[in-house]
Coordinates of C-alpha atoms and ligand atoms in Angstrom, one line a residue:
M1 CA 169.3 238.2 171.9
T2 CA 169.3 238.6 168.4
D3 CA 167.0 235.9 166.6
L4 CA 169.6 234.0 164.1
F5 CA 165.9 233.3 162.1
S6 CA 165.8 237.0 161.1
K7 CA 167.7 236.9 158.4
F8 CA 165.3 233.8 156.6
D9 CA 162.2 237.2 157.1
P10 CA 162.4 238.1 153.3
L11 CA 162.3 234.8 152.3
I12 CA 159.2 233.9 155.2
E13 CA 157.4 236.9 153.8
Q14 CA 157.4 235.9 149.9
R15 CA 156.6 232.6 150.7
E16 CA 153.8 233.6 152.6
T17 CA 152.4 236.6 150.3
L18 CA 152.4 233.5 147.8
L19 CA 149.9 231.1 149.9
E20 CA 147.9 233.5 150.5
T21 CA 146.9 234.1 147.0
G22 CA 145.1 230.4 148.4
I23 CA 147.8 228.2 146.1
T24 CA 148.9 224.6 146.7
D25 CA 152.8 225.1 147.9
P26 CA 154.8 223.6 145.2
F27 CA 157.4 222.9 147.8
N28 CA 155.2 220.7 150.0
L29 CA 153.8 218.0 147.6
V30 CA 152.8 214.5 149.0
M31 CA 153.0 211.5 146.8
E32 CA 150.4 209.5 148.7
E33 CA 151.2 206.5 146.3
V34 CA 153.8 205.6 143.8
E35 CA 152.5 203.1 140.6
S36 CA 155.4 203.4 137.9
P37 CA 158.1 205.7 137.3
T38 CA 156.1 207.8 135.4
V39 CA 152.6 207.9 137.2
A40 CA 151.7 208.5 141.2
I41 CA 149.1 209.6 142.9
C42 CA 149.0 213.3 144.5
N43 CA 146.1 215.1 146.3
G44 CA 143.8 212.0 145.4
R45 CA 144.7 212.3 141.6
R46 CA 146.6 209.8 138.9
T47 CA 149.4 212.2 138.0
I48 CA 152.2 211.9 135.5
L49 CA 155.4 212.7 136.9
L50 CA 157.5 214.7 134.7
G51 CA 159.8 216.0 137.3
T52 CA 161.5 213.5 139.0
Y53 CA 165.3 212.7 137.2
N54 CA 164.4 209.0 137.2
Y55 CA 165.7 209.3 133.3
M56 CA 165.8 205.1 132.8
G57 CA 162.7 204.3 135.0
M58 CA 164.6 202.0 137.4
T59 CA 163.0 202.6 140.8
F60 CA 160.6 199.6 139.7
D61 CA 163.0 197.2 137.6
P62 CA 161.8 193.8 138.5
D63 CA 165.8 193.0 139.0
V64 CA 166.5 195.9 140.6
I65 CA 164.0 195.3 143.5
A66 CA 164.7 192.0 144.2
A67 CA 168.0 192.2 144.3
G68 CA 167.5 195.1 147.1
K69 CA 164.7 192.6 148.9
R70 CA 167.5 189.5 148.8
A71 CA 169.7 192.1 150.9
L72 CA 167.5 193.4 153.1
D73 CA 166.6 190.2 154.0
E74 CA 170.5 188.6 154.1
F75 CA 172.4 192.0 155.7
G76 CA 169.4 193.4 157.6
S77 CA 168.3 197.3 157.4
G78 CA 171.8 199.4 157.6
T79 CA 175.2 199.1 158.6
T80 CA 175.1 201.6 161.1
G81 CA 178.9 202.8 160.1
S82 CA 181.5 204.4 158.0
R83 CA 182.8 202.9 155.5
V84 CA 186.6 203.1 157.3
L85 CA 184.9 201.0 160.1
N86 CA 182.0 198.6 159.8
G87 CA 180.0 200.1 157.4
T88 CA 182.0 198.2 154.1
Y89 CA 179.9 195.6 152.9
G90 CA 180.2 193.1 150.5
G91 CA 177.5 194.6 148.1
H92 CA 179.6 198.4 148.8
K93 CA 182.6 196.6 147.3
A94 CA 180.2 194.5 144.3
C95 CA 178.9 198.3 143.8
E96 CA 182.1 200.0 143.2
E97 CA 183.3 196.9 140.8
A98 CA 180.0 197.6 139.0
L99 CA 181.1 201.1 138.5
K100 CA 184.8 200.2 137.6
D101 CA 183.2 198.4 134.9
F102 CA 180.4 200.4 133.7
Y103 CA 182.8 203.3 133.1
A104 CA 186.0 201.1 132.6
M105 CA 188.1 202.8 135.1
D106 CA 190.3 201.8 137.7
H107 CA 188.7 203.2 140.6
A108 CA 185.4 203.5 142.1
M109 CA 184.1 205.3 145.5
V110 CA 181.1 205.1 146.6
F111 CA 179.3 207.9 148.5
S112 CA 175.9 208.3 150.6
T113 CA 174.9 210.6 148.3
G114 CA 175.7 212.5 144.9
Y115 CA 176.1 215.8 147.0
Q116 CA 178.4 214.2 149.7
A117 CA 181.2 212.9 146.4
N118 CA 181.4 216.4 145.3
L119 CA 181.7 217.5 148.7
G120 CA 183.9 214.9 149.6
V121 CA 186.5 214.6 146.1
I122 CA 186.2 218.6 145.3
S123 CA 187.3 219.8 149.3
T124 CA 190.0 217.0 149.5
V125 CA 191.7 217.0 146.1
A126 CA 191.5 221.4 146.4
G127 CA 193.2 222.9 149.7
K128 CA 193.7 226.1 150.4
D129 CA 196.1 227.6 148.3
D130 CA 194.2 225.9 145.1
Y131 CA 192.5 227.2 142.6
I132 CA 188.8 225.9 141.6
I133 CA 187.5 226.8 138.1
L134 CA 184.0 226.4 138.1
D135 CA 181.1 227.2 135.8
I136 CA 179.3 229.8 137.1
D137 CA 175.9 227.9 137.2
S138 CA 177.7 225.0 139.2
H139 CA 175.0 222.7 141.7
A140 CA 175.3 223.9 145.1
S141 CA 177.3 220.3 145.9
I142 CA 180.2 221.8 143.9
Y143 CA 180.4 225.7 145.6
D144 CA 180.2 223.7 148.9
G145 CA 183.0 221.7 148.5
C146 CA 185.1 224.9 147.2
A147 CA 184.0 226.6 150.6
L148 CA 184.6 223.3 152.9
G149 CA 188.2 223.2 151.1
N150 CA 188.6 226.4 151.6
A151 CA 189.9 226.6 147.8
Q152 CA 190.1 230.2 146.1
I153 CA 186.7 230.1 143.3
V154 CA 187.3 231.5 140.2
P155 CA 184.0 231.6 138.4
F156 CA 183.5 231.8 134.3
R157 CA 180.4 232.5 132.8
H158 CA 178.1 229.4 131.3
N159 CA 179.3 227.1 129.0
D160 CA 181.8 230.4 128.1
I161 CA 185.0 228.6 127.0
E162 CA 187.1 231.9 126.0
A163 CA 186.1 233.1 129.5
L164 CA 187.3 230.1 131.2
E165 CA 190.7 230.1 129.4
K166 CA 191.1 233.6 130.7
R167 CA 191.1 232.5 134.2
L168 CA 193.2 229.9 133.9
K169 CA 195.9 231.7 132.3
R170 CA 195.1 234.3 135.3
I171 CA 196.5 231.9 137.8
P172 CA 199.9 232.2 139.2
A173 CA 201.8 229.7 137.2
G174 CA 202.6 226.7 139.7
A175 CA 199.2 227.0 141.8
G176 CA 197.2 223.2 141.9
K177 CA 194.6 224.5 139.2
L178 CA 191.1 221.7 139.8
V179 CA 188.0 222.5 136.6
V180 CA 185.1 221.8 137.6
L181 CA 182.5 221.3 134.9
E182 CA 179.0 219.6 134.6
G183 CA 178.0 217.2 131.8
V184 CA 174.2 218.5 131.9
Y185 CA 173.4 221.9 133.7
S186 CA 170.6 220.8 135.1
M187 CA 168.8 224.0 135.3
L188 CA 167.8 225.1 132.2
G189 CA 169.5 221.2 130.8
T190 CA 172.2 222.7 128.8
L191 CA 174.8 220.6 127.6
R192 CA 178.4 221.2 128.4
R193 CA 179.3 223.1 125.2
S194 CA 182.4 221.8 124.2
R195 CA 185.4 219.0 123.9
R196 CA 187.6 221.3 123.6
M197 CA 186.8 222.7 127.4
V198 CA 188.7 219.6 129.1
A199 CA 191.6 220.0 126.5
V200 CA 191.5 223.8 127.4
S201 CA 191.7 223.2 131.0
K202 CA 194.8 220.4 130.2
A203 CA 196.5 222.4 128.3
N204 CA 196.3 225.0 131.3
G205 CA 198.0 222.9 133.7
A206 CA 194.5 222.0 135.5
M207 CA 193.3 218.2 136.7
V208 CA 189.5 218.4 135.9
L209 CA 186.3 216.8 137.3
V210 CA 183.6 216.2 135.8
D211 CA 180.0 216.0 137.9
E212 CA 177.2 213.4 134.9
A213 CA 174.5 213.7 137.7
H214 CA 172.4 214.8 134.9
S215 CA 173.8 212.3 131.8
M216 CA 174.9 208.7 133.1
G217 CA 172.8 206.5 132.2
F218 CA 171.8 208.4 129.8
I219 CA 173.9 210.5 127.2
G220 CA 177.7 208.4 125.3
E221 CA 176.9 205.3 123.1
N222 CA 177.7 204.2 126.6
G223 CA 175.7 205.8 129.0
R224 CA 178.7 207.4 130.5
G225 CA 178.3 211.0 130.0
V226 CA 178.8 213.8 127.9
A227 CA 182.7 212.9 128.4
E228 CA 182.3 209.8 126.5
A229 CA 179.7 211.5 124.2
Q230 CA 182.5 214.1 123.1
G231 CA 185.4 211.5 123.3
V232 CA 187.5 213.4 126.4
I233 CA 186.6 210.3 129.0
D234 CA 190.1 209.4 129.0
D235 CA 191.5 213.2 129.6
V236 CA 189.1 214.0 132.8
D237 CA 190.6 212.9 136.2
F238 CA 187.6 212.4 138.3
I239 CA 183.9 211.9 137.3
I240 CA 180.9 212.8 140.2
G241 CA 178.1 210.7 139.6
T242 CA 174.9 210.5 141.7
F243 CA 172.4 207.0 142.1
S244 CA 169.4 209.0 143.2
K245 CA 168.6 210.1 139.1
S246 CA 169.2 207.7 136.3
V247 CA 170.5 204.6 138.9
G248 CA 166.8 205.2 140.6
T249 CA 167.6 204.9 144.0
V250 CA 170.2 206.8 146.3
G251 CA 173.9 207.6 146.5
G252 CA 176.7 208.9 144.9
F253 CA 180.2 207.9 143.2
C254 CA 183.8 209.0 142.4
V255 CA 185.4 207.0 139.5
S256 CA 189.1 207.4 138.5
N257 CA 192.4 206.7 137.0
H258 CA 194.4 208.5 139.3
P259 CA 197.3 205.9 140.6
K260 CA 197.2 207.5 143.8
F261 CA 193.1 207.7 143.8
E262 CA 192.8 205.0 147.3
I263 CA 194.2 207.1 149.7
L264 CA 190.8 209.3 149.7
R265 CA 189.4 206.6 151.3
L266 CA 191.8 207.9 154.4
V267 CA 191.4 211.5 154.1
C268 CA 188.1 212.6 152.6
R269 CA 186.1 213.6 155.7
P270 CA 182.4 213.2 154.0
Y271 CA 183.2 209.3 153.4
V272 CA 185.0 208.5 156.7
F273 CA 182.7 210.5 159.1
T274 CA 179.4 209.6 157.9
A275 CA 177.6 206.1 157.6
S276 CA 177.9 203.9 154.6
L277 CA 174.2 203.0 152.3
P278 CA 172.2 200.5 153.5
P279 CA 173.0 197.1 152.0
S280 CA 169.3 197.2 149.9
V281 CA 170.3 200.4 148.8
V282 CA 173.8 199.0 147.5
A283 CA 172.0 196.1 146.1
T284 CA 169.8 198.0 144.1
A285 CA 172.0 200.3 142.9
A286 CA 175.0 197.5 141.7
T287 CA 172.4 195.6 139.7
S288 CA 170.5 198.9 138.4
I289 CA 174.2 200.0 137.0
R290 CA 174.8 196.7 135.3
K291 CA 171.2 196.9 133.7
L292 CA 172.2 200.2 132.3
M293 CA 175.4 199.2 130.3
D294 CA 172.3 197.2 128.5
S295 CA 170.3 200.0 127.6
A296 CA 170.6 201.7 124.5
D297 CA 166.9 201.1 123.3
K298 CA 165.6 202.7 126.0
R299 CA 168.1 205.8 125.6
A300 CA 167.1 206.2 122.2
H301 CA 164.0 206.1 123.3
L302 CA 163.9 208.6 125.9
W303 CA 166.0 210.6 122.8
E304 CA 162.8 210.9 121.2
N305 CA 160.8 211.8 124.2
S306 CA 162.8 214.5 124.6
K307 CA 162.7 215.5 120.8
R308 CA 159.1 215.5 120.8
L309 CA 158.3 217.4 124.1
H310 CA 160.6 220.4 123.4
A311 CA 159.0 221.0 119.8
G312 CA 155.5 220.0 121.3
L313 CA 155.7 223.0 123.7
R314 CA 157.5 225.3 121.1
Q315 CA 154.8 224.8 119.0
L316 CA 152.5 225.8 121.8
G317 CA 154.4 229.2 122.4
F318 CA 156.2 228.1 125.5
T319 CA 159.9 230.1 126.4
L320 CA 162.7 227.1 126.2
G321 CA 165.8 226.8 128.1
T322 CA 167.1 225.6 125.1
E323 CA 166.7 226.5 121.4
E324 CA 167.4 222.4 120.7
P325 CA 167.0 219.4 123.2
Q326 CA 170.3 219.0 124.6
S327 CA 169.6 216.3 127.2
A328 CA 166.5 214.9 129.0
I329 CA 165.2 218.5 130.7
I330 CA 163.4 220.6 129.5
A331 CA 163.2 223.7 131.0
V332 CA 159.9 226.2 130.3
I333 CA 160.8 229.6 131.5
M334 CA 158.2 231.5 133.2
P335 CA 157.7 235.6 133.3
D336 CA 157.5 235.9 137.2
L337 CA 157.5 233.2 140.5
E338 CA 153.7 234.1 140.9
K339 CA 153.5 232.7 137.1
G340 CA 155.0 230.0 137.6
A341 CA 153.3 229.2 140.9
A342 CA 150.1 229.4 139.1
M343 CA 151.3 227.5 136.1
W344 CA 153.2 224.8 138.5
E345 CA 149.6 224.4 140.2
A346 CA 147.6 224.4 137.3
L347 CA 149.1 221.7 135.9
L348 CA 148.8 219.7 138.9
H349 CA 145.0 220.4 138.6
E350 CA 145.6 218.6 135.4
G351 CA 147.4 215.5 136.4
L352 CA 151.1 216.6 135.9
Y353 CA 153.8 217.2 138.3
V354 CA 157.1 219.3 137.3
N355 CA 159.2 221.1 139.4
L356 CA 159.3 224.3 140.4
A357 CA 162.6 226.5 140.4
R358 CA 163.1 229.5 141.5
P359 CA 165.8 232.1 142.8
P360 CA 168.8 231.7 144.3
A361 CA 168.7 228.0 142.5
T362 CA 168.0 229.3 139.0
P363 CA 170.6 231.2 137.0
A364 CA 169.6 235.1 136.4
G365 CA 166.7 235.3 138.6
M366 CA 164.6 233.5 136.4
T367 CA 161.2 231.0 137.1
L368 CA 161.7 227.8 135.5
L369 CA 159.2 225.1 135.2
R370 CA 161.5 222.3 134.8
C371 CA 160.2 219.1 133.1
S372 CA 162.4 215.6 133.5
L373 CA 161.3 212.6 131.0
C374 CA 161.5 209.1 132.0
A375 CA 162.5 206.7 128.8
L376 CA 159.4 204.6 130.1
H377 CA 156.9 207.7 129.0
S378 CA 154.7 206.3 126.3
E379 CA 154.0 208.5 123.4
E380 CA 150.7 208.9 124.2
Q381 CA 151.8 210.1 128.0
V382 CA 154.2 212.8 125.6
G383 CA 150.7 213.9 124.0
E384 CA 148.6 213.8 127.2
I385 CA 151.4 215.8 128.7
L386 CA 151.2 218.6 125.6
G387 CA 147.6 218.6 126.1
M388 CA 148.3 219.8 130.0
F389 CA 150.4 222.2 129.2
A390 CA 148.3 223.6 126.2
A391 CA 145.3 224.0 128.5
A392 CA 146.9 225.4 131.7
G393 CA 148.8 227.8 129.5
R394 CA 145.8 229.3 128.7
A395 CA 144.0 228.8 132.1
T396 CA 147.2 231.0 133.4
G397 CA 147.2 233.4 130.4
C398 CA 150.9 232.0 129.9
I399 CA 149.7 231.6 126.1
S400 CA 147.0 232.7 124.1
Ligands
LIG501 C1 174.9 217.9 139.4 C2 174.2 217.6 140.4 N1 175.1 217.1 141.3 C3 175.2 216.6 142.4 C4 173.8 216.2 143.0 C5 173.4 215.5 144.2 O1 173.2 214.1 143.8 P1 172.5 213.5 145.1 O2 170.9 213.7 144.9 O3 172.4 212.0 145.2 O4 173.0 214.7 146.1 C6 172.5 216.9 142.2 C7 171.3 216.7 142.8 O5 170.5 217.2 142.2 C8 173.1 217.5 140.5 O6 172.1 217.6 140.3

């Protein structure tokens, strides 16, 4: 028998070598208590959360929690069914109405996760003979959507509009083309570089899908994302998003103005062949989405936090993923995995949680400490965070 697990041996060895140094496993942290969107108890210690993507801090919003409790009482704990069978409740339709209002679009489809939204929409709209042109730094769910639909994948260099245009022009005339772009690329926190990326795609006959997972709620005048901020929202064909970041629960969605959009409900396998979200989840999502429409003050405070952290970390001597803060993600580049893990652990001992990201998930083989800010981090907390980075950085030799 060939042990089908043998392909994981290099990873098992790398992990064992790291853990033999006595370091806390960075991928096995337990939140023993969660006090708020910005504070939890980890290893018995009060810990500031700086790696949760809870950008707008909606997880403890009293209206959101009340809506979830009410739905749990009135509709039970789960639907036990697909959206196309017994799994569509009033709450699912109300959630889709909230999304249509939020984006001012004609159609909205709720999936069980953002991962499934990308998987489903991409694989269903672009099939075997179609081409998907995508930024090389795209999220795994986008790549998996391409693989599921069996489309031809044409990657281009991160945020390189000339490369995108060149690739588009090389595709056979008449072929189906879908360009997939993200609003904010989550590894380095980079923004989609130019509004022209959408225009170039359309001019070359492609449909455009944008994943606004890390920009919804925060970027754009109404929090609709980078497509709104760049003034191209009416030109994109599909917007994908998630409830697991700014919305503060779990789930995913696609909104669109395409006149035939509703047919996806019958042909999109990751929508049809899975159970729908529990009533409590869609009730919390709908309430949160409606509140996000009216959150300009929180958006402004989140930008302030992001700028303050970025400037402070640079001043301390850390190398960051972007020259300027472009989003609520600030990536600190570590020299290697060992140093990154040591710094991650030192921060945890200080009382700060960030994400450790390592290859292959990261671009160019980098090890990153990814920080994601929350609109509910106070100015004092950002000051505390910088103090912890200074102490941990000096203790591990990452800064002098
Ligand atoms: C860009 C992007 N798209 C999609 C997803 C998937 O979202 P979900 O957590 O809802 O599955 C993520 C999650 O990290 C993401 O970063």
